[in-house]
Amino acid sequence: MFDWLSDMELPTSFEEFDIVEVRFKGGRKDFFRNANRLDLTTGDAVVVDVPNGHHIGFVSLKGELVRLQMLKKKVDNNEEIRSIYRIANERDMEKFQEVRDLEASTMYRSREIIQMLRLKMKLSDVEYQADKSKATFYYSADDRVDFRDLIKKLAEEFKVRIEMRQISLRHEAGRLGGIGSCGRELCCSTWLTDFKSVSTTAARYQNLSLNPSKLSGQCGRLKCCLNYELETYMVALKDIPTVNRPLQTAQGDAILQKTDIFKRMMWFGYKGDNNWYPVPVERVQEILDQNAKGVTVEALLLEPQEEPKQNEFVAQVEGSLERLDDKFKSKKKKKKKKKKPAAPGAQPAQAKAEVAQDKREKQEPQGEQREQRPPKQRPPRNKNRGGEGKEAREGKEPRERRQGRDNRPAKAEAQAVSQDGAQGQQPKKHRSRKPFKGKKTDQPKPPRTDA
C-alpha cells in the first residue's frame, strides 16, 4: 500500500500511531508495536518478537494508514500485538542472509523425502526464522494429507522445529511470483492480499469468450483481474434490455447475436442469413414493447427521414458560413510546378528510338539490291598511330601532299616495286585493333613476367 501521508508534517501536539506494519518473505505481513518509539522509515529492517525467538522483517507501512489497515483486516489493538526490539544491524543481517541461503537446499531435500514417502502434496517454499530455531514449510494439496511421518523425518534431517502450513494455489503463485499475460508482475505477488472468489459469470457479463486457457492465470484458477471492471459493466447493463426470445419482424424472427455494452448497440441476425444488423438499444426496447402487445414490426431499423431541401433562392441570399472558408482554402492551395520545356535538340527516348528506326529502314536497301552491290573494300589499317593512318581517319590531307607534290612519281615506283615483291608471298592478315580506352598512346607496356 502506498503511504500518501508520508510527506505531511504532523502537528506538534499530535502523537504518531505506535503500531507498524512489517513485511516478511513471500508478501506475508503482520502488525507490531513500536514500544521504544524508534525513528523508523519505510523499508527499514527491524528485529521483531515472534513465538519461540525473534525474526527480521521490513517496515512496509506506518502512521495513520496502519490504523485504517487494521480496521480493514479486523485486527484489534490489544496486548496480543507483539513489539519491535530494535533496528537490525550489520551482524543481524549477516546471520539472516546465512539462514536464507539454506532455504533452497532444504526445500530440494524435503521434496526428495516427500517422494520417498509417496505423499500427494506439493512443497512450494521454505522459510527459516532469523534465529534458525524454526522452519516453516508451505505446501498445497487437493486432499487431506497425513504428514506425521514427514515431520519426524524432517526434524531428524534439519535439527529444527518444523511447522507445516497449507496454502491455496493463489497464495502459492503469489509466493513464487512471475509475469502475467498482461506483461506486468503478478498482482498477488505485489499488492493483492485479499483473494475474492471469481466465477465464470464475471466473464459472461463482460462478453468474454469462455476459453479456459485465456481466463486462467498461472495458479490454474480464474484470473483475479476479472473482478476489477465487473462493477462498471454491471452499471452499464442496467439500461440495456434483456432479450429472452427472438424479435418478431415482417422479415422473420431476429435472433440476438452480440451486445456492445458501451456503444449501446445490439446485433441481430435472421435464420439462413449470415449478416448481422446493428440496432440501437432504444429501438430494441420499442420492438419488445410492440411484440408484447402482439404487433409485428416491419423492419428492425426505421427508414431515415429525408431532410427538406432548402430553397435555392434562400440559400443564395442567406449564404453559408463555410463559403468564406472555402474562398481562403482555394488560395492556400499550392501551385503546381510547371515542367521545364525540353531543350530544342533534346527529344524523348521513345521519339529518338522511332526516328532512328525510320532512318534505318530508309537506308537499308532491298534484298535484291543488297546482293548486286559489291562489298566495300576497306583499306588496311596503318600500324603506325601517328602516321598516314591517323591523318586519313581524321579526314585531313597527308603530310607529303601538303609539303610537296614533286615526289609523287618516286612514291608510285616504290609502291609498284613493293607490289611485285609481294606477289610471291602470301598476303598478311591484318588484325582489327581496338581503340585505346583510358590509355595514352605513348604509355609503355609493363614488362611481362612469367608466373
Tab-separated table of C-alpha atoms in Angstrom, residues 2-450:
chain	number	residue	atom	x	y	z
A	2	PHE	CA	1.303	3.457	-0.926
A	3	ASP	CA	1.835	5.791	2.030
A	4	TRP	CA	0.328	9.013	0.714
A	5	LEU	CA	0.680	10.691	4.150
A	6	SER	CA	4.454	10.202	4.412
A	7	ASP	CA	5.318	13.752	3.210
A	8	MET	CA	2.843	15.501	5.512
A	9	GLU	CA	4.081	17.008	8.774
A	10	LEU	CA	2.076	16.117	11.862
A	11	PRO	CA	1.055	18.761	14.414
A	12	THR	CA	3.321	19.129	17.431
A	13	SER	CA	0.639	18.050	19.893
A	14	PHE	CA	-0.321	15.010	17.813
A	15	GLU	CA	1.272	11.642	18.663
A	16	GLU	CA	2.018	9.236	15.856
A	17	PHE	CA	0.288	5.862	15.865
A	18	ASP	CA	2.622	3.417	17.612
A	19	ILE	CA	1.791	0.291	15.556
A	20	VAL	CA	3.804	-0.525	12.416
A	21	GLU	CA	3.113	-2.941	9.564
A	22	VAL	CA	6.074	-5.287	8.872
A	23	ARG	CA	6.509	-7.396	5.745
A	24	PHE	CA	8.225	-10.814	5.660
A	25	LYS	CA	9.185	-13.255	2.931
A	26	GLY	CA	6.546	-14.055	0.336
A	27	GLY	CA	4.490	-10.906	0.987
A	28	ARG	CA	3.314	-12.026	4.418
A	29	LYS	CA	2.521	-9.008	6.637
A	30	ASP	CA	1.867	-8.553	10.335
A	31	PHE	CA	1.433	-5.707	12.851
A	32	PHE	CA	3.949	-4.897	15.605
A	33	ARG	CA	4.007	-2.231	18.285
A	34	ASN	CA	6.794	0.370	18.336
A	35	ALA	CA	7.050	0.432	22.133
A	36	ASN	CA	10.514	2.006	22.194
A	37	ARG	CA	9.457	4.896	19.883
A	38	LEU	CA	12.157	4.140	17.328
A	39	ASP	CA	12.615	6.549	14.421
A	40	LEU	CA	11.519	4.226	11.619
A	41	THR	CA	11.099	4.821	7.921
A	42	THR	CA	9.555	2.655	5.242
A	43	GLY	CA	11.977	-0.097	4.194
A	44	ASP	CA	13.985	-0.314	7.440
A	45	ALA	CA	14.978	-3.812	8.612
A	46	VAL	CA	13.776	-4.424	12.178
A	47	VAL	CA	14.108	-7.270	14.687
A	48	VAL	CA	10.663	-8.255	15.957
A	49	ASP	CA	9.361	-10.547	18.676
A	50	VAL	CA	7.859	-13.836	17.492
A	51	PRO	CA	6.859	-17.018	19.391
A	52	ASN	CA	9.940	-19.004	20.436
A	53	GLY	CA	12.521	-16.473	19.269
A	54	HIS	CA	12.960	-13.416	17.064
A	55	HIS	CA	12.673	-12.695	13.369
A	56	ILE	CA	13.746	-9.951	10.916
A	57	GLY	CA	11.300	-8.095	8.676
A	58	PHE	CA	10.998	-4.820	6.787
A	59	VAL	CA	8.754	-1.870	7.599
A	60	SER	CA	6.063	-1.547	4.915
A	61	LEU	CA	3.673	0.995	6.464
A	62	LYS	CA	3.475	3.316	9.463
A	63	GLY	CA	1.376	6.173	10.782
A	64	GLU	CA	-2.378	6.659	10.492
A	65	LEU	CA	-2.680	4.398	7.471
A	66	VAL	CA	-1.828	1.446	9.716
A	67	ARG	CA	-4.945	2.225	11.767
A	68	LEU	CA	-7.032	2.009	8.584
A	69	GLN	CA	-5.404	-1.265	7.582
A	70	MET	CA	-6.179	-2.760	10.997
A	71	LEU	CA	-9.824	-1.759	10.642
A	72	LYS	CA	-9.930	-3.266	7.161
A	73	LYS	CA	-8.418	-6.589	8.314
A	74	LYS	CA	-10.384	-6.531	11.583
A	75	VAL	CA	-7.333	-6.624	13.872
A	76	ASP	CA	-7.893	-5.390	17.415
A	77	ASN	CA	-5.435	-3.039	19.116
A	78	ASN	CA	-4.770	-5.054	22.260
A	79	GLU	CA	-1.958	-6.653	24.214
A	80	GLU	CA	-1.652	-9.569	21.795
A	81	ILE	CA	0.271	-7.379	19.363
A	82	ARG	CA	3.981	-8.085	19.800
A	83	SER	CA	6.672	-5.411	19.931
A	84	ILE	CA	9.718	-4.370	17.902
A	85	TYR	CA	13.085	-4.953	19.582
A	86	ARG	CA	15.437	-2.730	17.573
A	87	ILE	CA	16.619	-1.745	14.129
A	88	ALA	CA	18.688	-4.584	12.609
A	89	ASN	CA	22.453	-4.009	12.476
A	90	GLU	CA	25.054	-5.486	10.124
A	91	ARG	CA	25.641	-8.569	12.276
A	92	ASP	CA	21.921	-9.359	12.348
A	93	MET	CA	21.694	-9.025	8.559
A	94	GLU	CA	24.710	-11.308	8.009
A	95	LYS	CA	23.169	-14.071	10.116
A	96	PHE	CA	19.826	-13.566	8.392
A	97	GLN	CA	21.473	-13.921	4.979
A	98	GLU	CA	23.227	-17.152	6.027
A	99	VAL	CA	19.886	-18.582	7.145
A	100	ARG	CA	18.190	-17.624	3.868
A	101	ASP	CA	20.913	-19.389	1.865
A	102	LEU	CA	19.885	-22.682	3.495
A	103	GLU	CA	16.271	-22.467	2.269
A	104	ALA	CA	16.881	-23.689	-1.299
A	105	SER	CA	18.866	-26.803	-0.296
A	106	THR	CA	16.333	-27.578	2.448
A	107	MET	CA	13.427	-27.425	0.001
A	108	TYR	CA	15.102	-29.784	-2.527
A	109	ARG	CA	15.954	-32.320	0.182
A	110	SER	CA	12.402	-32.112	1.579
A	111	ARG	CA	10.933	-32.859	-1.865
A	112	GLU	CA	13.058	-35.997	-2.083
A	113	ILE	CA	11.734	-37.170	1.308
A	114	ILE	CA	8.136	-36.467	0.171
A	115	GLN	CA	8.672	-38.610	-2.926
A	116	MET	CA	10.108	-41.412	-0.796
A	117	LEU	CA	7.009	-41.364	1.429
A	118	ARG	CA	4.708	-41.113	-1.654
A	119	LEU	CA	2.654	-38.249	-0.294
A	120	LYS	CA	0.244	-36.420	-2.620
A	121	MET	CA	1.353	-32.893	-1.802
A	122	LYS	CA	3.363	-30.152	-3.479
A	123	LEU	CA	6.036	-28.328	-1.467
A	124	SER	CA	6.348	-24.768	-2.816
A	125	ASP	CA	8.507	-22.813	-0.338
A	126	VAL	CA	10.517	-22.976	2.887
A	127	GLU	CA	11.072	-20.078	5.308
A	128	TYR	CA	13.619	-20.154	8.121
A	129	GLN	CA	13.296	-17.966	11.181
A	130	ALA	CA	16.142	-15.465	11.647
A	131	ASP	CA	17.448	-17.225	14.760
A	132	LYS	CA	17.328	-20.614	12.934
A	133	SER	CA	15.095	-22.132	15.594
A	134	LYS	CA	12.109	-22.894	13.341
A	135	ALA	CA	11.431	-23.678	9.680
A	136	THR	CA	8.020	-23.212	8.049
A	137	PHE	CA	7.134	-25.452	5.081
A	138	TYR	CA	4.440	-24.147	2.691
A	139	TYR	CA	2.649	-26.805	0.639
A	140	SER	CA	-0.508	-27.255	-1.417
A	141	ALA	CA	-2.632	-30.381	-1.786
A	142	ASP	CA	-6.043	-31.311	-3.171
A	143	ASP	CA	-6.944	-33.677	-0.355
A	144	ARG	CA	-6.048	-34.020	3.294
A	145	VAL	CA	-2.506	-35.315	3.863
A	146	ASP	CA	-1.203	-37.273	6.848
A	147	PHE	CA	2.324	-35.856	7.251
A	148	ARG	CA	3.161	-37.051	10.769
A	149	ASP	CA	5.934	-39.307	9.480
A	150	LEU	CA	7.166	-36.479	7.280
A	151	ILE	CA	7.555	-34.099	10.245
A	152	LYS	CA	9.611	-36.656	12.149
A	153	LYS	CA	11.992	-37.241	9.268
A	154	LEU	CA	12.344	-33.514	8.574
A	155	ALA	CA	13.149	-32.800	12.244
A	156	GLU	CA	15.797	-35.552	12.235
A	157	GLU	CA	17.266	-34.250	8.984
A	158	PHE	CA	17.480	-30.498	9.746
A	159	LYS	CA	17.504	-30.387	13.576
A	160	VAL	CA	14.973	-27.547	13.796
A	161	ARG	CA	11.360	-27.108	14.851
A	162	ILE	CA	9.085	-27.932	11.886
A	163	GLU	CA	5.823	-26.171	11.011
A	164	MET	CA	3.662	-27.281	8.069
A	165	ARG	CA	1.316	-24.668	6.575
A	166	GLN	CA	-1.111	-25.404	3.761
A	167	ILE	CA	-1.782	-22.601	1.275
A	168	SER	CA	-4.070	-22.245	-1.732
A	169	LEU	CA	-2.892	-22.212	-5.332
A	170	ARG	CA	-3.304	-18.441	-5.499
A	171	HIS	CA	-1.149	-17.909	-2.418
A	172	GLU	CA	1.397	-20.265	-3.921
A	173	ALA	CA	1.573	-18.225	-7.151
A	174	GLY	CA	1.919	-15.072	-5.041
A	175	ARG	CA	4.866	-16.503	-3.120
A	176	LEU	CA	6.635	-17.750	-6.230
A	177	GLY	CA	5.923	-14.619	-8.323
A	178	GLY	CA	6.029	-14.271	-12.085
A	179	ILE	CA	4.872	-12.249	-15.097
A	180	GLY	CA	1.233	-12.308	-16.161
A	181	SER	CA	-0.276	-12.316	-19.641
A	182	CYS	CA	-0.579	-8.512	-19.426
A	183	GLY	CA	3.214	-8.190	-19.258
A	184	ARG	CA	3.336	-6.963	-15.659
A	185	GLU	CA	4.259	-8.657	-12.400
A	186	LEU	CA	1.535	-10.738	-10.814
A	187	CYS	CA	-0.954	-8.792	-8.703
A	188	CYS	CA	-0.950	-11.472	-5.988
A	189	SER	CA	2.829	-11.110	-5.561
A	190	THR	CA	2.879	-7.293	-5.415
A	191	TRP	CA	-0.171	-5.651	-3.861
A	192	LEU	CA	-3.163	-8.010	-3.841
A	193	THR	CA	-3.643	-9.675	-0.431
A	194	ASP	CA	-7.368	-10.446	-0.262
A	195	PHE	CA	-8.406	-13.124	-2.743
A	196	LYS	CA	-12.077	-12.953	-3.657
A	197	SER	CA	-13.960	-15.727	-5.386
A	198	VAL	CA	-14.102	-15.414	-9.187
A	199	SER	CA	-16.768	-17.157	-11.273
A	200	THR	CA	-17.466	-17.512	-14.982
A	201	THR	CA	-20.453	-15.143	-14.690
A	202	ALA	CA	-17.951	-12.277	-14.489
A	203	ALA	CA	-16.651	-13.287	-17.924
A	204	ARG	CA	-20.197	-13.584	-19.332
A	205	TYR	CA	-21.150	-10.099	-18.175
A	206	GLN	CA	-18.062	-8.698	-19.938
A	207	ASN	CA	-18.769	-10.623	-23.198
A	208	LEU	CA	-15.525	-12.590	-22.950
A	209	SER	CA	-15.047	-15.925	-24.655
A	210	LEU	CA	-15.177	-18.788	-22.174
A	211	ASN	CA	-11.748	-20.095	-23.108
A	212	PRO	CA	-10.024	-21.659	-20.067
A	213	SER	CA	-6.534	-21.022	-21.433
A	214	LYS	CA	-7.230	-17.262	-21.674
A	215	LEU	CA	-9.263	-16.833	-18.489
A	216	SER	CA	-6.996	-18.809	-16.137
A	217	GLY	CA	-3.851	-17.408	-14.549
A	218	GLN	CA	-0.581	-19.023	-13.534
A	219	CYS	CA	-2.213	-20.576	-10.497
A	220	GLY	CA	-4.611	-22.536	-12.715
A	221	ARG	CA	-7.654	-20.666	-11.405
A	222	LEU	CA	-9.672	-17.847	-12.942
A	223	LYS	CA	-7.795	-14.553	-13.091
A	224	CYS	CA	-8.431	-12.168	-10.215
A	225	CYS	CA	-8.496	-9.234	-12.639
A	226	LEU	CA	-11.882	-10.401	-13.969
A	227	ASN	CA	-13.430	-8.739	-10.907
A	228	TYR	CA	-11.720	-5.369	-11.421
A	229	GLU	CA	-14.133	-3.993	-14.079
A	230	LEU	CA	-17.164	-6.089	-13.188
A	231	GLU	CA	-18.934	-3.258	-11.313
A	232	THR	CA	-18.560	-0.907	-14.301
A	233	TYR	CA	-20.157	-3.479	-16.593
A	234	MET	CA	-22.980	-4.102	-14.133
A	235	VAL	CA	-23.825	-0.385	-14.044
A	236	ALA	CA	-23.764	-0.163	-17.871
A	237	LEU	CA	-26.055	-3.202	-18.190
A	238	LYS	CA	-28.893	-1.551	-16.270
A	239	ASP	CA	-30.142	0.398	-19.320
A	240	ILE	CA	-29.753	-2.496	-21.776
A	241	PRO	CA	-32.936	-4.576	-22.246
A	242	THR	CA	-32.948	-8.321	-21.679
A	243	VAL	CA	-33.838	-10.253	-24.845
A	244	ASN	CA	-35.080	-13.727	-23.900
A	245	ARG	CA	-36.758	-14.583	-27.218
A	246	PRO	CA	-36.342	-13.539	-30.876
A	247	LEU	CA	-37.802	-10.259	-32.102
A	248	GLN	CA	-40.825	-10.681	-34.397
A	249	THR	CA	-40.499	-8.735	-37.653
A	250	ALA	CA	-42.069	-8.942	-41.108
A	251	GLN	CA	-38.847	-10.485	-42.476
A	252	GLY	CA	-38.820	-13.195	-39.801
A	253	ASP	CA	-37.595	-13.810	-36.280
A	254	ALA	CA	-34.447	-11.766	-35.414
A	255	ILE	CA	-32.115	-13.584	-33.025
A	256	LEU	CA	-29.723	-11.721	-30.731
A	257	GLN	CA	-26.101	-12.415	-31.697
A	258	LYS	CA	-23.960	-9.871	-29.844
A	259	THR	CA	-24.255	-6.915	-27.455
A	260	ASP	CA	-21.834	-3.995	-27.259
A	261	ILE	CA	-22.425	-2.594	-23.801
A	262	PHE	CA	-20.580	0.724	-24.008
A	263	LYS	CA	-21.637	1.582	-27.583
A	264	ARG	CA	-25.222	0.615	-26.666
A	265	MET	CA	-25.682	-1.458	-29.824
A	266	MET	CA	-27.193	-4.923	-30.247
A	267	TRP	CA	-26.620	-7.132	-33.295
A	268	PHE	CA	-29.413	-9.365	-34.629
A	269	GLY	CA	-29.476	-11.965	-37.374
A	270	TYR	CA	-32.113	-13.920	-39.299
A	271	LYS	CA	-32.223	-17.646	-39.909
A	272	GLY	CA	-30.473	-18.525	-43.163
A	273	ASP	CA	-28.787	-15.091	-43.323
A	274	ASN	CA	-25.143	-14.731	-42.357
A	275	ASN	CA	-25.338	-10.945	-41.968
A	276	TRP	CA	-25.737	-9.215	-38.620
A	277	TYR	CA	-27.723	-5.999	-38.320
A	278	PRO	CA	-26.831	-3.442	-35.592
A	279	VAL	CA	-29.812	-1.991	-33.761
A	280	PRO	CA	-29.680	0.746	-31.071
A	281	VAL	CA	-30.822	-0.139	-27.571
A	282	GLU	CA	-33.733	2.315	-27.719
A	283	ARG	CA	-35.076	0.712	-30.900
A	284	VAL	CA	-34.816	-2.766	-29.364
A	285	GLN	CA	-36.894	-1.615	-26.379
A	286	GLU	CA	-39.563	-0.259	-28.753
A	287	ILE	CA	-39.735	-3.549	-30.653
A	288	LEU	CA	-40.034	-5.507	-27.407
A	289	ASP	CA	-42.925	-3.324	-26.265
A	290	GLN	CA	-44.743	-3.736	-29.596
A	291	ASN	CA	-44.196	-7.504	-29.643
A	292	ALA	CA	-45.603	-7.698	-26.122
A	293	LYS	CA	-48.794	-6.092	-27.483
A	294	GLY	CA	-48.917	-8.610	-30.352
A	295	VAL	CA	-47.727	-6.185	-33.065
A	296	THR	CA	-45.206	-7.393	-35.654
A	297	VAL	CA	-42.646	-4.802	-36.712
A	298	GLU	CA	-41.965	-4.252	-40.397
A	299	ALA	CA	-38.172	-3.923	-40.031
A	300	LEU	CA	-35.533	-3.717	-37.338
A	301	LEU	CA	-34.466	-0.221	-38.311
A	302	LEU	CA	-36.681	2.684	-39.241
A	303	GLU	CA	-36.124	4.304	-42.617
A	304	PRO	CA	-34.226	7.574	-42.208
A	305	GLN	CA	-36.361	10.629	-42.875
A	306	GLU	CA	-35.098	12.844	-45.669
A	307	GLU	CA	-34.377	16.396	-44.592
A	308	PRO	CA	-36.337	19.044	-46.530
A	309	LYS	CA	-34.192	20.685	-49.162
A	310	GLN	CA	-33.609	24.385	-48.723
A	311	ASN	CA	-34.839	26.687	-51.441
A	312	GLU	CA	-32.065	27.712	-53.845
A	313	PHE	CA	-33.061	31.370	-53.665
A	314	VAL	CA	-32.986	31.347	-49.868
A	315	ALA	CA	-29.618	29.598	-49.928
A	316	GLN	CA	-28.183	32.216	-52.269
A	317	VAL	CA	-29.497	35.100	-50.178
A	318	GLU	CA	-28.536	33.734	-46.778
A	319	GLY	CA	-25.399	32.012	-47.960
A	320	SER	CA	-23.394	29.657	-45.833
A	321	LEU	CA	-20.816	30.283	-43.166
A	322	GLU	CA	-18.410	27.916	-44.887
A	323	ARG	CA	-18.343	29.998	-48.049
A	324	LEU	CA	-15.572	32.302	-46.812
A	325	ASP	CA	-13.564	29.362	-45.564
A	326	ASP	CA	-13.738	27.747	-48.991
A	327	LYS	CA	-12.644	31.014	-50.558
A	328	PHE	CA	-9.497	31.203	-48.452
A	329	LYS	CA	-8.807	27.490	-48.806
A	330	SER	CA	-8.626	27.811	-52.575
A	331	LYS	CA	-5.910	30.476	-52.241
A	332	LYS	CA	-3.832	28.330	-49.923
A	333	LYS	CA	-3.576	25.531	-52.437
A	334	LYS	CA	-0.080	25.024	-53.622
A	335	LYS	CA	0.620	25.906	-57.195
A	336	LYS	CA	1.728	23.047	-59.318
A	337	LYS	CA	5.238	23.383	-60.567
A	338	LYS	CA	5.395	23.757	-64.311
A	339	LYS	CA	7.637	21.354	-66.090
A	340	LYS	CA	10.650	22.930	-67.720
A	341	PRO	CA	10.491	22.850	-71.539
A	342	ALA	CA	12.903	20.425	-73.048
A	343	ALA	CA	15.941	21.691	-74.952
A	344	PRO	CA	15.384	22.204	-78.700
A	345	GLY	CA	17.894	19.484	-79.571
A	346	ALA	CA	16.690	17.076	-76.899
A	347	GLN	CA	13.961	14.553	-77.645
A	348	PRO	CA	12.330	11.926	-75.510
A	349	ALA	CA	13.885	8.497	-75.506
A	350	GLN	CA	10.934	6.928	-77.282
A	351	ALA	CA	10.874	9.601	-80.001
A	352	LYS	CA	14.604	9.168	-80.563
A	353	ALA	CA	14.177	5.425	-80.949
A	354	GLU	CA	11.395	5.883	-83.533
A	355	VAL	CA	13.449	8.391	-85.576
A	356	ALA	CA	16.474	6.086	-85.555
A	357	GLN	CA	14.322	3.141	-86.733
A	358	ASP	CA	12.857	5.204	-89.598
A	359	LYS	CA	16.324	6.235	-90.754
A	360	ARG	CA	17.490	2.635	-90.641
A	361	GLU	CA	14.553	1.481	-92.779
A	362	LYS	CA	15.229	4.209	-95.357
A	363	GLN	CA	18.927	3.476	-95.539
A	364	GLU	CA	18.573	-0.318	-95.740
A	365	PRO	CA	18.220	-1.443	-99.431
A	366	GLN	CA	16.052	-4.299	-100.503
A	367	GLY	CA	17.330	-7.847	-100.676
A	368	GLU	CA	17.957	-7.913	-104.427
A	369	GLN	CA	19.838	-4.640	-104.447
A	370	ARG	CA	21.925	-5.769	-101.488
A	371	GLU	CA	23.057	-8.885	-103.349
A	372	GLN	CA	24.043	-6.966	-106.524
A	373	ARG	CA	26.057	-4.343	-104.678
A	374	PRO	CA	29.713	-5.361	-104.393
A	375	PRO	CA	31.173	-5.405	-100.907
A	376	LYS	CA	33.218	-2.433	-99.838
A	377	GLN	CA	36.943	-2.936	-99.571
A	378	ARG	CA	38.365	-1.141	-96.640
A	379	PRO	CA	41.970	-0.004	-96.859
A	380	PRO	CA	44.332	-1.769	-94.480
A	381	ARG	CA	44.711	-0.053	-91.140
A	382	ASN	CA	48.069	1.590	-90.715
A	383	LYS	CA	50.053	0.160	-87.814
A	384	ASN	CA	51.665	3.477	-87.019
A	385	ARG	CA	49.293	5.501	-84.921
A	386	GLY	CA	50.956	8.823	-85.599
A	387	GLY	CA	51.449	8.421	-89.418
A	388	GLU	CA	49.287	8.487	-92.501
A	389	GLY	CA	46.561	6.292	-90.974
A	390	LYS	CA	45.808	8.861	-88.303
A	391	GLU	CA	45.566	11.675	-90.826
A	392	ALA	CA	43.349	9.585	-93.083
A	393	ARG	CA	40.999	8.847	-90.189
A	394	GLU	CA	40.778	12.496	-89.308
A	395	GLY	CA	39.918	13.410	-92.946
A	396	LYS	CA	42.974	15.616	-93.422
A	397	GLU	CA	45.318	15.749	-96.366
A	398	PRO	CA	48.528	13.663	-95.920
A	399	ARG	CA	51.655	15.459	-94.891
A	400	GLU	CA	53.567	14.509	-98.120
A	401	ARG	CA	50.879	16.078	-100.292
A	402	ARG	CA	50.921	19.274	-98.267
A	403	GLN	CA	54.730	19.617	-98.238
A	404	GLY	CA	55.375	18.980	-101.899
A	405	ARG	CA	53.772	17.157	-104.735
A	406	ASP	CA	57.051	16.549	-106.691
A	407	ASN	CA	57.868	13.240	-105.049
A	408	ARG	CA	54.637	11.634	-106.308
A	409	PRO	CA	56.381	9.519	-109.080
A	410	ALA	CA	59.000	8.212	-106.670
A	411	LYS	CA	56.310	7.140	-104.279
A	412	ALA	CA	54.401	5.424	-107.096
A	413	GLU	CA	57.552	3.490	-108.186
A	414	ALA	CA	58.163	2.373	-104.612
A	415	GLN	CA	54.588	1.119	-104.386
A	416	ALA	CA	54.971	-0.817	-107.682
A	417	VAL	CA	58.174	-2.477	-106.500
A	418	SER	CA	56.534	-3.451	-103.223
A	419	GLN	CA	53.573	-4.953	-105.133
A	420	ASP	CA	55.863	-7.018	-107.416
A	421	GLY	CA	57.757	-8.369	-104.420
A	422	ALA	CA	54.579	-9.219	-102.583
A	423	GLN	CA	53.126	-11.334	-105.432
A	424	GLY	CA	55.198	-14.351	-104.456
A	425	GLN	CA	54.380	-14.007	-100.803
A	426	GLN	CA	51.097	-14.672	-99.074
A	427	PRO	CA	49.162	-11.584	-98.009
A	428	LYS	CA	49.373	-10.833	-94.334
A	429	LYS	CA	46.212	-10.865	-92.255
A	430	HIS	CA	45.577	-7.555	-90.618
A	431	ARG	CA	44.136	-7.736	-87.134
A	432	SER	CA	41.479	-5.236	-86.171
A	433	ARG	CA	42.857	-3.290	-83.268
A	434	LYS	CA	40.544	-1.997	-80.643
A	435	PRO	CA	40.790	1.673	-79.761
A	436	PHE	CA	42.624	2.573	-76.565
A	437	LYS	CA	40.397	3.279	-73.598
A	438	GLY	CA	41.805	5.448	-70.869
A	439	LYS	CA	45.415	4.935	-72.015
A	440	LYS	CA	47.781	7.296	-73.659
A	441	THR	CA	49.438	6.400	-76.955
A	442	ASP	CA	52.947	6.952	-75.699
A	443	GLN	CA	52.450	4.926	-72.477
A	444	PRO	CA	54.914	1.985	-72.419
A	445	LYS	CA	53.617	-1.513	-71.815
A	446	PRO	CA	54.545	-3.130	-68.491
A	447	PRO	CA	57.149	-5.906	-68.727
A	448	ARG	CA	55.732	-9.377	-68.939
A	449	THR	CA	56.604	-11.664	-66.069
A	450	ASP	CA	56.168	-15.396	-66.347
